[in-house]
Amino acid sequence: MGHFAVSCRTKKKAACPGLGLFYTVLSAFLFSVASLFLKKIEDVHSVEVSAFRCIFQMAFVLPGLIYYKTGFLGPKGKRIFLLFRGFLGSSAMILLYYAFQVMPLADATVITFSSPVFTSLLAWIFLKEKYSIWDLLFTLFAVTGVVLIARPPFLFGSNVTGIEGSYTDHLKGTIAAITSTISAASTLVILRKVGKSVHYFLSIWYYAVIGLIGCVIALFVMNEWRLPYCGKDRVLLILIGLLGLGGQIFLTKALQIEKAGPVAIMRTMDVVFAFILQILFLNHLPTWWTVGGALCVVASSSGTAIRKWRQSLKKAKQNEI
């Protein structure tokens, strides 16, 4: 009887089952369209695109901060974490945008999906979370996938097919994507460490402000700052800002109403969208290497997610007893 009552209660809370998963797919779709637009922008440097996206996020989060009266700096003890989160989060975004500009869309997307694996590794190192033989297996899977996509010459010989531009660009893009993935994983670990004590808007705020400062400094150093010449690029910049924001919002919404495990699995739809968009709009057929790598990475991130999900279910059962 108790179980029945519980299930009824929860059903009332989640208006329709799978809404969270629908939000997740929607967010994945928005993110992949944003990255497609990023490929379409010709002469704007990726750092500048990141700066624009940061401005959008700031404009959106400001009213939220004022409304929730969180202040702009956050609780005293947590500021250092928030600074790190902002720094890592924004560098992850800049590197990812760079990777999108120099390598095939699907390749870059797949590499970023190995982040759950890095997250569990970092959580084990810094938060003393459990790290089992399964996690190790999934890590190896993810690494294999990334290697299949990067196709380093010392394993695959020097004639590499199915990449955009030169191999050095592909390698730079791969390194950028991997670094971005590890930074993203560390921001997740920091967010876990900070926990619910810091309002979600604050962490986005830090991420946007620090990202903007970093972008502006980088642009001055590289002397790359220029407003896009033609109208199309301007429209695309604004759209990337809006789509990225929408993706963030839906993903947060999804995580609020759905368990993290299923959401993480549904997010792998992002890879599927990237493949489809790349074939439809960029006329660039993914190689079998990429497909193989994608399968490895998706398997490992889904595996990680399913394990986390089952662990949390077990915990819930124990608590019931």
mmCIF file of N, CA and C in Angstrom, residues 21 37 39 59 69 78 97 99 120 137 199 223 234 238 250 291 305:
data_model
loop_
_atom_site.group_PDB
_atom_site.id
_atom_site.type_symbol
_atom_site.label_atom_id
_atom_site.label_comp_id
_atom_site.label_asym_id
_atom_site.label_seq_id
_atom_site.Cartn_x
_atom_site.Cartn_y
_atom_site.Cartn_z
ATOM 1 N N LEU A 21 12.682 13.880 -20.092
ATOM 2 C CA LEU A 21 13.447 13.312 -21.201
ATOM 3 C C LEU A 21 13.184 14.093 -22.482
ATOM 4 N N PHE A 37 25.406 26.226 -36.559
ATOM 5 C CA PHE A 37 25.534 27.641 -36.915
ATOM 6 C C PHE A 37 26.974 28.100 -36.736
ATOM 7 N N LYS A 39 29.576 26.385 -37.255
ATOM 8 C CA LYS A 39 30.355 25.987 -38.423
ATOM 9 C C LYS A 39 30.082 26.939 -39.578
ATOM 10 N N ALA A 59 22.890 38.821 -19.727
ATOM 11 C CA ALA A 59 21.651 39.578 -19.880
ATOM 12 C C ALA A 59 20.470 38.780 -19.361
ATOM 13 N N LYS A 69 17.358 37.769 -5.335
ATOM 14 C CA LYS A 69 18.164 38.481 -4.330
ATOM 15 C C LYS A 69 19.350 37.638 -3.860
ATOM 16 N N LYS A 78 32.091 30.066 -0.470
ATOM 17 C CA LYS A 78 31.983 29.347 -1.736
ATOM 18 C C LYS A 78 32.577 30.119 -2.908
ATOM 19 N N TYR A 97 34.161 25.580 -28.728
ATOM 20 C CA TYR A 97 33.816 26.346 -29.919
ATOM 21 C C TYR A 97 34.955 26.305 -30.923
ATOM 22 N N ALA A 99 37.090 23.853 -31.222
ATOM 23 C CA ALA A 99 37.079 22.510 -31.811
ATOM 24 C C ALA A 99 36.015 22.406 -32.893
ATOM 25 N N SER A 120 33.390 10.907 -13.372
ATOM 26 C CA SER A 120 33.471 9.916 -12.300
ATOM 27 C C SER A 120 34.912 9.738 -11.838
ATOM 28 N N LEU A 137 36.200 0.297 -16.860
ATOM 29 C CA LEU A 137 35.856 -0.256 -18.164
ATOM 30 C C LEU A 137 35.284 0.833 -19.074
ATOM 31 N N HIS A 199 22.835 29.223 -5.469
ATOM 32 C CA HIS A 199 21.750 29.243 -6.438
ATOM 33 C C HIS A 199 22.292 28.966 -7.841
ATOM 34 N N ASN A 223 44.525 39.959 -30.968
ATOM 35 C CA ASN A 223 44.146 41.033 -31.889
ATOM 36 C C ASN A 223 43.141 40.533 -32.923
ATOM 37 N N ARG A 234 25.960 38.174 -38.199
ATOM 38 C CA ARG A 234 25.416 38.802 -36.984
ATOM 39 C C ARG A 234 24.203 38.039 -36.498
ATOM 40 N N ILE A 238 23.701 35.984 -32.869
ATOM 41 C CA ILE A 238 22.597 36.162 -31.932
ATOM 42 C C ILE A 238 21.882 34.821 -31.718
ATOM 43 N N PHE A 250 16.649 24.270 -20.791
ATOM 44 C CA PHE A 250 15.913 23.012 -20.869
ATOM 45 C C PHE A 250 16.657 21.895 -20.154
ATOM 46 N N VAL A 291 32.104 6.843 -36.632
ATOM 47 C CA VAL A 291 30.920 6.108 -36.186
ATOM 48 C C VAL A 291 31.317 5.116 -35.091
ATOM 49 N N ALA A 305 25.952 6.327 -16.949
ATOM 50 C CA ALA A 305 24.681 6.893 -16.492
ATOM 51 C C ALA A 305 23.782 5.814 -15.908
#
